[in-house]
Coordinates of C-alpha atoms and ligand atoms in Angstrom, one line a residue:
Chain A
R1 CA 9.6 -21.0 -9.9
L2 CA 9.1 -20.0 -13.5
T3 CA 12.7 -20.6 -14.6
E4 CA 12.6 -24.1 -13.2
R5 CA 9.3 -24.9 -14.8
L6 CA 10.6 -23.7 -18.2
D7 CA 13.8 -25.7 -17.7
D8 CA 11.6 -28.7 -17.4
V9 CA 9.8 -27.9 -20.6
F10 CA 13.0 -27.5 -22.5
R11 CA 14.6 -30.5 -20.9
K12 CA 11.9 -32.6 -22.7
L13 CA 13.0 -31.1 -26.0
R14 CA 16.7 -31.4 -25.3
G15 CA 19.4 -30.7 -27.8
Q16 CA 18.0 -27.8 -29.5
G17 CA 20.4 -25.0 -30.3
R18 CA 17.6 -22.7 -31.3
I19 CA 14.2 -22.2 -29.8
T20 CA 11.8 -23.7 -32.3
E21 CA 8.0 -23.2 -32.7
R22 CA 7.1 -26.3 -30.8
N23 CA 9.1 -25.7 -27.7
I24 CA 8.0 -22.1 -27.7
D25 CA 4.3 -23.0 -27.6
E26 CA 5.0 -25.4 -24.7
S27 CA 6.9 -22.7 -22.8
L28 CA 4.3 -20.1 -23.5
R29 CA 1.7 -22.1 -21.7
E30 CA 3.9 -22.2 -18.6
I31 CA 4.5 -18.4 -18.9
R32 CA 0.8 -17.8 -19.3
R33 CA 0.1 -19.7 -16.2
A34 CA 2.7 -17.7 -14.3
L35 CA 1.2 -14.4 -15.5
L36 CA -2.4 -15.4 -14.7
E37 CA -1.3 -16.6 -11.2
A38 CA 0.3 -13.2 -10.8
D39 CA -3.1 -11.5 -11.6
V40 CA -2.1 -10.2 -15.1
N41 CA -5.4 -9.8 -16.9
F42 CA -6.4 -12.6 -19.3
Q43 CA -6.6 -10.5 -22.4
V44 CA -3.4 -8.6 -21.5
A45 CA -1.6 -11.8 -21.0
R46 CA -2.8 -13.1 -24.3
S47 CA -1.5 -10.1 -26.3
F48 CA 1.7 -10.0 -24.2
L49 CA 2.4 -13.6 -25.1
H50 CA 1.9 -12.9 -28.8
A51 CA 4.6 -10.3 -28.6
V52 CA 6.9 -12.7 -26.7
R53 CA 6.3 -15.4 -29.2
D54 CA 7.4 -13.1 -32.0
K55 CA 10.6 -12.1 -30.2
A56 CA 11.4 -15.7 -29.2
T57 CA 10.8 -17.5 -32.5
G58 CA 14.1 -18.2 -34.3
R59 CA 16.2 -16.5 -31.6
E60 CA 19.5 -18.2 -31.0
V61 CA 19.8 -19.6 -27.5
L62 CA 22.8 -18.1 -25.9
R63 CA 25.5 -20.6 -25.0
S64 CA 25.7 -19.5 -21.5
L65 CA 22.0 -19.9 -20.7
T66 CA 19.7 -22.8 -20.6
P67 CA 16.7 -22.4 -23.0
G68 CA 14.5 -21.9 -19.9
Q69 CA 16.5 -19.1 -18.7
Q70 CA 16.7 -17.6 -22.2
M71 CA 12.9 -17.7 -22.4
V72 CA 12.6 -16.0 -19.1
K73 CA 15.0 -13.4 -20.1
I74 CA 12.9 -12.6 -23.2
V75 CA 9.8 -12.5 -21.2
H76 CA 11.4 -10.4 -18.5
D77 CA 12.8 -7.9 -21.0
E78 CA 9.5 -7.6 -22.7
L79 CA 7.8 -7.0 -19.4
V80 CA 10.3 -4.3 -18.5
S81 CA 9.9 -2.5 -21.8
L82 CA 6.1 -2.7 -21.5
L83 CA 6.0 -1.4 -17.9
G84 CA 8.0 1.6 -19.1
R85 CA 11.3 3.1 -18.1
Q86 CA 11.9 4.6 -14.7
M87 CA 11.1 8.3 -14.8
E88 CA 10.8 11.5 -12.9
P89 CA 7.5 10.8 -11.2
V90 CA 5.9 14.2 -10.7
K91 CA 6.7 17.1 -13.0
L92 CA 6.3 20.4 -11.0
A93 CA 4.1 23.1 -12.4
D94 CA 5.6 26.3 -13.8
H95 CA 3.5 28.3 -11.4
P96 CA 2.9 26.8 -8.0
P97 CA 1.1 25.1 -6.5
T98 CA 1.3 21.9 -8.4
V99 CA -2.0 20.2 -8.0
I100 CA -2.1 16.5 -7.5
L101 CA -5.5 14.6 -7.5
L102 CA -5.7 11.2 -6.0
V103 CA -8.4 8.8 -7.2
G104 CA -9.2 5.1 -6.9
L105 CA -11.4 2.3 -5.4
Q106 CA -12.4 2.1 -1.8
G107 CA -9.7 1.1 0.7
C108 CA -6.7 1.0 -1.7
G109 CA -4.6 3.4 0.3
K110 CA -5.2 6.9 -1.1
T111 CA -5.3 8.7 2.2
T112 CA -2.2 7.0 3.5
F113 CA -0.5 7.7 0.2
A114 CA -1.5 11.4 0.4
G115 CA 0.5 11.5 3.6
K116 CA 3.5 9.7 2.1
L117 CA 3.5 12.0 -0.9
A118 CA 3.3 15.1 1.3
L119 CA 6.3 13.8 3.4
D120 CA 8.3 13.1 0.3
F121 CA 7.7 16.7 -1.1
K122 CA 8.5 18.2 2.3
K123 CA 11.8 16.3 2.4
R124 CA 12.6 17.7 -1.1
G125 CA 12.0 21.3 0.1
R126 CA 8.7 21.6 -1.6
P127 CA 6.1 22.7 1.1
P128 CA 3.1 20.5 0.7
F129 CA -0.6 21.1 1.5
L130 CA -3.2 18.4 2.1
V131 CA -6.9 18.7 1.2
A132 CA -9.4 16.4 2.8
A133 CA -12.0 16.1 0.1
D134 CA -13.6 12.9 1.4
V135 CA -16.8 13.9 3.2
Y136 CA -18.4 10.5 3.1
R137 CA -16.2 8.0 5.0
P138 CA -16.6 8.2 8.8
A139 CA -13.7 10.0 10.3
A140 CA -11.9 10.4 6.9
D141 CA -11.1 14.1 7.7
E142 CA -9.7 13.1 11.1
Q143 CA -7.6 10.4 9.5
L144 CA -5.9 12.9 7.1
R145 CA -5.5 15.5 9.8
T146 CA -3.8 13.0 12.0
L147 CA -1.4 12.0 9.2
G148 CA -0.8 15.6 8.3
G149 CA -0.2 16.5 12.0
S150 CA 2.4 13.7 12.3
I151 CA 4.5 15.3 9.6
E152 CA 3.6 18.9 10.3
V153 CA 1.8 19.5 7.0
P154 CA -1.3 21.6 7.0
V155 CA -4.6 20.0 6.2
F156 CA -7.6 21.8 4.7
G157 CA -11.1 20.5 4.9
L158 CA -14.6 20.9 6.4
A159 CA -13.3 22.6 9.5
E160 CA -12.1 25.4 7.2
T161 CA -14.9 25.5 4.7
G162 CA -17.9 24.8 7.1
E163 CA -19.9 21.6 7.3
D164 CA -22.0 22.1 4.1
A165 CA -19.2 22.2 1.6
D166 CA -19.1 19.5 -1.0
P167 CA -15.9 17.9 -2.2
V168 CA -15.7 20.1 -5.3
E169 CA -15.8 23.3 -3.1
I170 CA -13.3 21.8 -0.6
C171 CA -10.9 21.3 -3.5
R172 CA -11.4 24.7 -5.0
R173 CA -11.0 26.5 -1.7
G174 CA -8.2 24.2 -0.6
V175 CA -6.1 25.0 -3.7
E176 CA -6.8 28.7 -3.2
A177 CA -5.6 28.5 0.4
A178 CA -2.5 26.6 -0.7
R179 CA -1.7 29.3 -3.3
K180 CA -2.2 32.1 -0.8
S181 CA 0.2 30.5 1.7
N182 CA 2.8 29.8 -1.0
R183 CA 2.7 26.1 -0.8
S184 CA 4.6 24.3 -3.6
V185 CA 2.3 21.3 -3.9
V186 CA -1.3 20.6 -3.0
I187 CA -2.6 17.1 -2.7
L188 CA -6.3 16.4 -3.1
D189 CA -7.4 13.2 -1.2
T190 CA -10.8 12.0 -2.4
A191 CA -13.2 9.3 -1.3
G192 CA -12.8 5.8 -2.7
R193 CA -15.5 5.1 -5.3
L194 CA -16.6 2.5 -7.8
S195 CA -15.8 3.1 -11.4
I196 CA -19.5 2.4 -12.2
D197 CA -20.8 4.9 -9.7
D198 CA -21.7 7.6 -12.2
E199 CA -22.5 10.3 -9.7
M200 CA -19.2 9.8 -7.8
M201 CA -17.3 9.7 -11.1
D202 CA -19.0 12.9 -12.2
E203 CA -17.7 14.5 -9.0
L204 CA -14.2 13.7 -10.0
V205 CA -14.7 14.9 -13.5
E206 CA -16.0 18.2 -12.0
I207 CA -13.0 18.5 -9.7
R208 CA -10.7 17.9 -12.6
A209 CA -12.5 20.4 -14.8
L210 CA -12.3 23.1 -12.2
M211 CA -8.8 22.6 -10.7
H212 CA -6.9 21.5 -13.7
P213 CA -4.6 19.1 -11.8
H214 CA -1.1 18.8 -13.1
E215 CA -1.1 15.2 -12.1
I216 CA -4.0 12.7 -11.5
L217 CA -2.8 9.5 -9.8
F218 CA -4.8 6.3 -9.9
V219 CA -4.1 4.5 -6.7
A220 CA -4.5 0.7 -6.9
D221 CA -4.1 -2.1 -4.4
S222 CA -1.3 -4.5 -5.6
M223 CA -3.6 -7.4 -4.8
L224 CA -6.1 -6.3 -7.4
G225 CA -7.1 -9.2 -9.7
Q226 CA -8.6 -9.4 -13.2
D227 CA -10.8 -6.4 -12.5
A228 CA -7.8 -4.1 -12.8
V229 CA -8.5 -3.7 -16.5
E230 CA -12.2 -2.9 -16.1
T231 CA -11.7 -0.5 -13.3
A232 CA -8.6 1.2 -14.6
S233 CA -10.0 1.7 -18.1
R234 CA -13.2 3.2 -16.7
F235 CA -11.3 5.6 -14.5
Y236 CA -9.0 6.5 -17.4
E237 CA -12.0 7.1 -19.8
R238 CA -13.5 9.6 -17.4
L239 CA -10.4 11.2 -16.0
A240 CA -7.4 10.5 -18.3
F241 CA -5.2 10.0 -15.2
T242 CA -1.5 10.6 -15.7
G243 CA 0.0 7.8 -13.6
S244 CA -0.8 5.0 -11.2
V245 CA 0.4 4.0 -7.7
L246 CA 0.7 0.5 -6.4
T247 CA 0.1 0.0 -2.7
K248 CA 0.7 -2.7 -0.1
M249 CA 3.7 -4.0 -2.0
D250 CA 5.1 -5.1 1.3
G251 CA 2.8 -8.1 1.0
D252 CA 3.2 -11.1 -1.3
A253 CA 0.8 -10.1 -4.0
R254 CA 2.6 -10.5 -7.3
G255 CA 1.2 -7.3 -8.7
G256 CA 0.2 -8.3 -12.2
A257 CA -2.4 -5.5 -12.1
A258 CA 0.5 -3.1 -12.7
L259 CA 1.0 -4.5 -16.2
S260 CA -2.8 -4.6 -16.9
I261 CA -3.2 -1.0 -15.8
R262 CA -0.2 0.1 -17.9
E263 CA -1.3 -1.8 -21.0
V264 CA -4.9 -0.7 -20.9
T265 CA -4.3 3.0 -20.2
G266 CA -0.8 3.6 -21.4
Q267 CA 0.0 5.5 -18.2
P268 CA 3.1 4.7 -16.2
V269 CA 3.3 3.4 -12.6
K270 CA 4.9 6.3 -10.7
F271 CA 5.0 5.2 -7.1
I272 CA 5.1 2.0 -5.0
C273 CA 3.9 1.9 -1.4
T274 CA 5.7 -0.6 0.8
G275 CA 4.1 -0.2 4.3
E276 CA 1.7 1.6 6.5
G277 CA 4.2 4.2 7.6
L278 CA 4.5 7.5 5.8
E279 CA 8.2 6.8 5.0
A280 CA 7.3 3.7 3.0
L281 CA 7.3 5.2 -0.4
E282 CA 9.4 4.3 -3.4
T283 CA 9.6 5.3 -7.0
F284 CA 8.8 2.7 -9.6
H285 CA 11.5 0.3 -10.8
P286 CA 10.2 -1.6 -13.8
D287 CA 12.8 -4.4 -13.5
R288 CA 11.9 -5.1 -9.9
I289 CA 8.2 -5.2 -10.7
A290 CA 8.8 -7.5 -13.7
S291 CA 10.7 -10.0 -11.6
R292 CA 8.0 -9.9 -9.0
I293 CA 5.3 -10.5 -11.5
L294 CA 7.2 -13.5 -13.0
G295 CA 7.7 -14.9 -9.5
Chain B
A1 CA -19.6 -20.7 -29.1
I2 CA -21.2 -22.2 -26.0
S3 CA -24.4 -24.0 -26.6
G4 CA -25.6 -27.6 -26.8
D5 CA -24.3 -30.3 -24.6
A6 CA -20.9 -31.5 -25.8
L7 CA -17.8 -29.8 -24.3
D8 CA -15.5 -29.4 -27.3
E9 CA -12.1 -27.7 -27.1
E10 CA -13.4 -24.3 -28.1
A11 CA -16.2 -24.4 -25.5
A12 CA -13.8 -25.5 -22.8
D13 CA -11.4 -22.7 -23.6
E14 CA -14.3 -20.2 -23.6
I15 CA -15.5 -21.3 -20.2
E16 CA -12.0 -21.3 -18.8
E17 CA -11.6 -17.7 -20.0
I18 CA -14.8 -16.6 -18.3
L19 CA -13.8 -18.2 -15.1
I20 CA -10.3 -16.9 -15.1
Q21 CA -11.5 -13.4 -15.8
A22 CA -13.8 -13.7 -12.8
D23 CA -10.7 -14.4 -10.6
V24 CA -11.5 -18.1 -10.2
G25 CA -7.8 -18.8 -10.9
V26 CA -6.1 -21.2 -13.3
D27 CA -6.1 -24.4 -11.2
A28 CA -9.7 -24.0 -10.0
A29 CA -10.9 -23.1 -13.5
V30 CA -9.2 -26.2 -15.1
E31 CA -10.7 -28.4 -12.4
I32 CA -14.2 -26.9 -12.8
V33 CA -14.0 -27.5 -16.6
D34 CA -12.9 -31.1 -16.0
R35 CA -15.8 -31.6 -13.6
L36 CA -18.2 -30.0 -16.0
R37 CA -17.0 -32.4 -18.8
E38 CA -17.7 -35.3 -16.4
R39 CA -21.1 -33.9 -15.4
L40 CA -22.1 -33.5 -19.1
R41 CA -20.9 -37.1 -19.8
R42 CA -23.1 -38.4 -17.0
A43 CA -26.1 -36.2 -17.6
E44 CA -29.2 -38.4 -18.0
S45 CA -31.1 -36.1 -20.2
G46 CA -28.1 -36.0 -22.4
A47 CA -29.1 -32.7 -23.8
E48 CA -28.4 -30.5 -20.8
Q49 CA -27.2 -27.1 -21.8
I50 CA -23.5 -26.5 -21.0
F51 CA -24.3 -23.3 -19.1
V52 CA -27.0 -25.0 -17.0
S53 CA -24.4 -27.6 -16.0
L54 CA -21.8 -25.0 -15.3
R55 CA -24.2 -23.1 -13.1
K56 CA -25.0 -26.3 -11.2
E57 CA -21.3 -27.1 -10.8
L58 CA -20.4 -23.7 -9.5
C59 CA -23.4 -23.7 -7.1
Q60 CA -22.3 -27.0 -5.7
I61 CA -18.9 -25.6 -4.9
A62 CA -20.0 -22.3 -3.6
G63 CA -23.1 -23.4 -1.7
G64 CA -23.6 -25.8 1.1
G65 CA -23.2 -23.4 4.0
V66 CA -25.9 -22.5 6.5
P67 CA -27.2 -19.1 5.5
F68 CA -26.2 -16.4 8.0
D69 CA -29.1 -15.4 10.2
P70 CA -28.6 -12.7 12.8
G71 CA -31.8 -13.8 14.6
A72 CA -30.6 -17.4 15.0
E73 CA -29.6 -19.0 18.3
L74 CA -26.2 -17.6 19.4
T75 CA -23.4 -19.8 20.6
G76 CA -22.1 -17.8 23.5
K77 CA -23.2 -15.2 26.0
P78 CA -21.8 -12.9 24.9
H79 CA -21.5 -14.3 21.4
V80 CA -18.1 -13.0 20.3
V81 CA -17.2 -12.4 16.7
L82 CA -13.6 -11.7 15.8
V83 CA -13.1 -9.8 12.5
V84 CA -9.8 -10.1 10.7
G85 CA -8.2 -9.4 7.4
V86 CA -5.6 -7.4 5.5
N87 CA -5.6 -3.6 5.2
G88 CA -8.5 -1.7 3.7
V89 CA -10.8 -4.7 2.9
G90 CA -13.8 -3.4 4.8
K91 CA -13.6 -4.9 8.3
T92 CA -14.7 -1.8 10.2
T93 CA -17.5 -1.1 7.8
T94 CA -18.6 -4.7 7.9
I95 CA -18.7 -4.6 11.7
G96 CA -20.9 -1.5 11.5
K97 CA -23.3 -3.3 9.2
L98 CA -23.2 -6.5 11.3
A99 CA -24.1 -4.4 14.4
R100 CA -27.1 -3.1 12.5
L101 CA -28.2 -6.6 11.5
Y102 CA -28.0 -7.8 15.1
R103 CA -29.6 -4.7 16.5
D104 CA -32.5 -5.1 14.0
S105 CA -33.0 -8.7 15.3
G106 CA -33.3 -7.3 18.8
R107 CA -29.8 -8.1 20.1
S108 CA -27.7 -5.8 22.3
V109 CA -24.3 -5.2 20.7
L110 CA -20.9 -4.1 21.9
L111 CA -18.0 -3.1 19.6
A112 CA -14.4 -3.7 20.7
A113 CA -12.1 -1.1 19.2
C114 CA -9.0 -3.3 19.0
D115 CA -7.4 -1.3 16.1
T116 CA -5.3 0.8 18.4
F117 CA -2.8 1.6 15.6
R118 CA -4.2 3.3 12.5
A119 CA -5.0 7.0 12.4
A120 CA -8.6 7.7 13.3
A121 CA -9.5 4.0 13.4
V122 CA -11.3 4.3 16.7
P123 CA -13.3 7.5 15.7
Q124 CA -14.4 5.7 12.6
L125 CA -15.7 2.7 14.6
E126 CA -17.3 5.1 17.1
I127 CA -19.4 6.6 14.3
W128 CA -20.6 3.1 13.4
A129 CA -21.4 2.3 17.0
E130 CA -23.6 5.4 17.2
R131 CA -25.3 4.5 13.9
A132 CA -26.2 1.0 15.0
G133 CA -27.0 1.8 18.7
A134 CA -24.2 -0.3 19.9
N135 CA -21.9 0.3 22.9
I136 CA -18.2 0.6 22.3
V137 CA -15.1 -0.2 24.4
R138 CA -11.9 1.6 23.4
A139 CA -8.6 2.6 24.8
Q140 CA -6.0 5.3 24.0
Q141 CA -4.0 5.2 20.8
G142 CA -1.2 2.6 20.9
A143 CA -2.8 0.5 23.7
D144 CA -2.4 -3.3 23.6
P145 CA -5.2 -4.7 21.4
A146 CA -5.4 -7.8 23.5
A147 CA -6.0 -5.8 26.6
V148 CA -8.9 -3.9 24.8
A149 CA -10.3 -7.2 23.7
F150 CA -10.2 -8.5 27.3
D151 CA -11.9 -5.3 28.6
A152 CA -14.6 -5.4 26.0
V153 CA -15.6 -8.9 26.8
S154 CA -15.6 -8.0 30.6
A155 CA -17.8 -5.1 29.9
A156 CA -20.2 -7.3 27.8
L157 CA -20.3 -9.8 30.6
S158 CA -21.1 -7.2 33.2
R159 CA -23.7 -5.5 31.0
D160 CA -25.2 -8.8 29.9
T161 CA -24.6 -7.9 26.2
D162 CA -25.7 -10.4 23.6
V163 CA -23.0 -9.9 20.9
V164 CA -19.4 -8.5 20.9
L165 CA -17.9 -7.6 17.5
V166 CA -14.2 -7.3 17.7
D167 CA -12.6 -4.9 15.2
T168 CA -8.9 -5.5 14.6
A169 CA -6.2 -3.5 12.7
G170 CA -5.7 -4.4 9.0
R171 CA -2.5 -6.4 8.7
L172 CA -0.7 -8.2 5.9
H173 CA -0.7 -11.9 6.4
T174 CA 3.0 -12.0 5.7
K175 CA 3.9 -10.0 8.8
V176 CA 4.8 -12.5 11.4
N177 CA 4.8 -10.1 14.4
L178 CA 1.3 -8.8 13.4
M179 CA -0.1 -12.3 13.0
E180 CA 1.3 -13.1 16.5
E181 CA -0.4 -10.0 17.8
L182 CA -3.7 -11.3 16.3
K183 CA -3.2 -14.7 18.0
K184 CA -2.7 -12.9 21.3
V185 CA -6.0 -11.0 20.8
R186 CA -7.8 -14.2 20.1
R187 CA -6.3 -15.9 23.2
S188 CA -7.3 -12.8 25.2
L189 CA -11.0 -13.2 24.2
G190 CA -10.9 -16.8 25.2
K191 CA -9.5 -16.0 28.6
Q192 CA -12.4 -13.8 29.5
C193 CA -15.1 -15.9 28.0
Q194 CA -14.8 -19.6 27.4
G195 CA -15.3 -20.6 23.8
A196 CA -14.6 -17.1 22.5
P197 CA -14.3 -16.2 19.8
H198 CA -17.4 -18.1 18.7
E199 CA -17.0 -16.9 15.2
T200 CA -13.9 -15.6 13.3
L201 CA -14.7 -13.8 10.1
L202 CA -12.0 -13.2 7.5
V203 CA -13.0 -10.2 5.4
L204 CA -11.8 -10.3 1.8
D205 CA -12.1 -7.7 -0.9
A206 CA -13.9 -9.0 -4.0
T207 CA -11.5 -7.1 -6.2
T208 CA -8.6 -9.2 -4.8
G209 CA -7.0 -11.7 -7.2
Q210 CA -5.0 -14.8 -6.4
N211 CA -3.5 -13.3 -3.3
A212 CA -6.7 -14.0 -1.5
L213 CA -5.6 -17.6 -1.3
S214 CA -2.4 -16.7 0.5
Q215 CA -4.3 -14.4 2.8
A216 CA -6.9 -17.0 3.7
R217 CA -4.3 -19.7 4.4
Q218 CA -2.3 -17.5 6.7
F219 CA -5.2 -16.1 8.6
H220 CA -6.7 -19.5 9.0
L221 CA -3.5 -20.9 10.4
A222 CA -3.3 -18.0 12.9
T223 CA -6.9 -17.8 14.0
E224 CA -9.1 -20.7 12.7
V225 CA -11.4 -18.8 10.4
T226 CA -15.1 -19.9 10.6
G227 CA -16.5 -17.8 7.9
L228 CA -15.6 -15.4 5.0
V229 CA -17.1 -12.1 4.2
L230 CA -16.7 -10.9 0.6
T231 CA -16.9 -7.1 0.3
K232 CA -17.3 -4.6 -2.5
L233 CA -19.4 -7.0 -4.7
D234 CA -21.4 -3.9 -5.7
G235 CA -18.4 -3.1 -8.0
T236 CA -17.3 -4.7 -11.2
A237 CA -15.2 -7.5 -9.6
K238 CA -16.8 -10.9 -9.6
G239 CA -15.1 -12.4 -6.5
G240 CA -14.5 -15.7 -8.2
I241 CA -11.7 -16.3 -5.8
A242 CA -14.5 -17.6 -3.5
F243 CA -14.4 -20.9 -5.4
A244 CA -10.8 -21.5 -5.0
L245 CA -11.1 -20.7 -1.3
R246 CA -14.0 -23.0 -0.8
R247 CA -12.3 -25.8 -2.7
E248 CA -9.0 -25.4 -0.9
L249 CA -10.0 -24.4 2.7
G250 CA -13.6 -25.4 2.8
I251 CA -14.5 -22.2 4.7
P252 CA -18.0 -21.1 3.9
I253 CA -18.8 -17.6 2.7
K254 CA -21.3 -16.2 5.2
L255 CA -21.9 -12.6 4.1
I256 CA -21.3 -10.3 1.3
G257 CA -20.8 -6.5 1.3
V258 CA -22.7 -4.6 -1.4
G259 CA -22.1 -1.0 -0.5
E260 CA -20.9 1.5 2.0
G261 CA -24.1 2.0 4.0
E262 CA -25.4 0.3 7.1
D263 CA -27.8 -1.9 5.3
D264 CA -25.4 -3.1 2.6
L265 CA -24.6 -6.5 4.1
Q266 CA -26.4 -9.6 2.9
P267 CA -26.3 -13.3 3.8
F268 CA -24.4 -15.2 1.1
D269 CA -26.6 -17.0 -1.4
G270 CA -24.7 -19.3 -3.7
E271 CA -27.2 -19.1 -6.6
T272 CA -27.3 -15.3 -6.7
F273 CA -23.6 -15.2 -6.5
V274 CA -23.1 -17.7 -9.4
E275 CA -25.7 -15.9 -11.5
A276 CA -23.9 -12.6 -11.1
L277 CA -20.5 -14.2 -11.9
L278 CA -21.7 -15.7 -15.1
E279 CA -23.5 -12.7 -16.5
Ligands
GTP301 N1 0.8 -2.8 4.6 C1 0.4 -1.7 3.9 N2 -0.7 -1.1 4.3 C2 -1.1 0.1 3.6 C3 -0.3 0.6 2.6 N3 -0.9 1.7 2.1 C4 -2.1 1.9 2.9 N4 -2.1 0.9 3.8 C5 -3.2 0.6 4.7 O1 -4.4 0.3 4.0 C6 -5.5 0.7 4.7 C7 -6.4 1.6 3.9 O2 -5.6 2.8 3.7 P1 -6.4 4.2 3.4 O3 -5.4 5.2 3.2 O4 -7.4 4.4 4.5 O5 -7.2 3.8 2.0 P2 -8.1 4.8 1.2 O6 -7.9 4.5 -0.2 O7 -7.9 6.2 1.6 O8 -9.5 4.3 1.6 P3 -10.9 5.0 1.3 O9 -10.7 6.4 1.6 O10 -11.9 4.4 2.2 O11 -11.2 4.7 -0.1 C8 -5.0 1.3 6.0 O12 -5.0 0.3 7.0 C9 -3.6 1.7 5.6 O13 -2.7 1.8 6.8 C10 0.9 -0.1 2.2 O14 1.7 0.3 1.3 N5 1.2 -1.2 2.9
GTP302 N1 -18.5 -0.2 -2.3 C1 -18.2 -0.8 -1.2 N2 -17.3 -0.2 -0.4 C2 -17.0 -0.8 0.8 C3 -17.7 -2.0 1.2 N3 -17.2 -2.4 2.4 C4 -16.3 -1.4 2.8 N4 -16.2 -0.5 1.8 C5 -15.4 0.7 1.8 O1 -14.0 0.3 1.8 C6 -13.2 1.3 2.5 C7 -12.4 0.6 3.6 O2 -13.3 0.2 4.6 P1 -12.9 -0.1 6.1 O3 -14.0 -0.6 6.8 O4 -12.2 1.1 6.6 O5 -11.8 -1.2 5.9 P2 -10.9 -1.9 7.0 O6 -10.7 -3.3 6.6 O7 -11.5 -1.7 8.4 O8 -9.5 -1.1 6.8 P3 -8.3 -1.0 7.8 O9 -8.8 -1.0 9.2 O10 -7.6 0.2 7.5 O11 -7.5 -2.2 7.5 C8 -14.2 2.3 3.0 O12 -14.2 3.4 2.1 C9 -15.5 1.6 3.0 O13 -16.7 2.5 2.9 C10 -18.6 -2.6 0.3 O14 -19.2 -3.7 0.5 N5 -18.8 -1.9 -0.9
MG303 MG1 -9.3 7.6 2.2
MG304 MG1 -10.6 -0.8 10.1

């Protein structure tokens, strides 16, 4: 555990009332290791540690804590402030429906999250509407319809538009249908795609340009490694997403990608998914995520 | 800068950075740099480029397996392949591609739809079966996956099928009850065909970071994994976690996924993999 490892570091430099330069460097190495093991991006960890170093140097060690614990507290507080405060996740549009576009790599949990988000809005008395804009993955449409059916939320897709519609048209007509039936929120589920697949990224750019989503959520697997920075920054460059979602947090991935995504795009984590069921949705708590990253 | 043949502090740090950013992980990266230092010290020519040595070192770790060959002699009749892994990594898609590989080498293939849980999991596999010209055995939603596994092998035996590919539901390795379910599926295969499963492939997403170690350990404990499949290598992720896995568990990488189409599955080649990682 990080606290224990840092305690060991400081035990070797016992008797110090203040954290000095030398014992900071030693402890920073341990913290760096912990961050990298937690999948925080290398460059992000580096700049983060600079900030921690500044905060730690010359700081009085509180009487009630061991230096190790004090260091962890500094790191923890810095992580929390970087991850951003807890916030109202989705601001509703002045004129309904609020349009939410879901994007991300293959297999991260977008379709499942679409169902979760729909259930959440339904419970809040905001009638949701799901749009199945993934025409590529085998049985993607059926998957979303099954999820929608399980929570009695309407799903709009190829069955309604006809088989030749492309994702842009499905989104356009889906939002139109949502508006006509007075739905409060419309969630656009899209196909997973690589950030370097220009054609597929262009498709999202087009959907964004036409539908003016109020919210674009970048859905990311919590087990994402160093590539979080590359992928998130590319998605952000093309789409300027407004928030991210961390999925599969019911596993034991430390979730360092959350920090990387936040650092590199400036956008907050808005939701955490904690299971395969549609009920398994939480809003983001920076202190919990910080503790998890530090292990 | 990295050039020449002596590994100074700066070069060592630079290499460590490259490796860590490729998801090799801190421990494995440090060990690789140490071994690289040793390799350079012992190099006869003396003037071997650092990068050449690094490439050799990585190839030595990653390689050594027998390249996957769908036309090669099969162990069982039917030859049963169990496919496992956490949620969303590409198991079902990999099975579709594998079916295509076996079909192209003249084998008959049957798919076992043992993901009886997730929405539209079976319809998804059915489309892949159709694409590859494979048969499929399925049951109703919520059926016992072990029963479907048993039925699939029975069907393969009665139809004299060459290969059975068993698709299972994604599951997090931390969920004890789901890992128990997987063990039950595995036992069920063995009941109907001695020696089955002849191959157990753990599918890993190349974008995964250090959690891949935890995944591999748990799946290996539960089902004795015989090979790894690393998917989504057509993206920007390097899949460096492969080195830590090889180093720790010794399980060979057999196949890599490089796209979403039928033909996007390749036998793993250490040299190509290392090349891509270092570029
Ligand atoms: N354990 C767990 N599994 C999840 C979670 N969210 C999604 N999943 C599972 O992850 C897998 C992939 O989910 P999908 O919703 O199909 O992912 P996707 O991003 O829509 O995939 P593509 O459309 O192919 O890009 C499924 O097995 C889901 O049940 C989560 O929070 N926890
Ligand atoms: N780019 C790319 N995408 C892939 C690759 N392999 C699978 N995918 C995509 O990843 C997503 C998930 O694939 P699935 O086959 O459904 O994954 P799974 O492991 O069966 O998922 P669950 O059954 O829900 O656990 C789909 O969108 C696939 O098209 C690959 O090698 N490259
Ligand atoms: Mg989907
Ligand atoms: Mg599947």
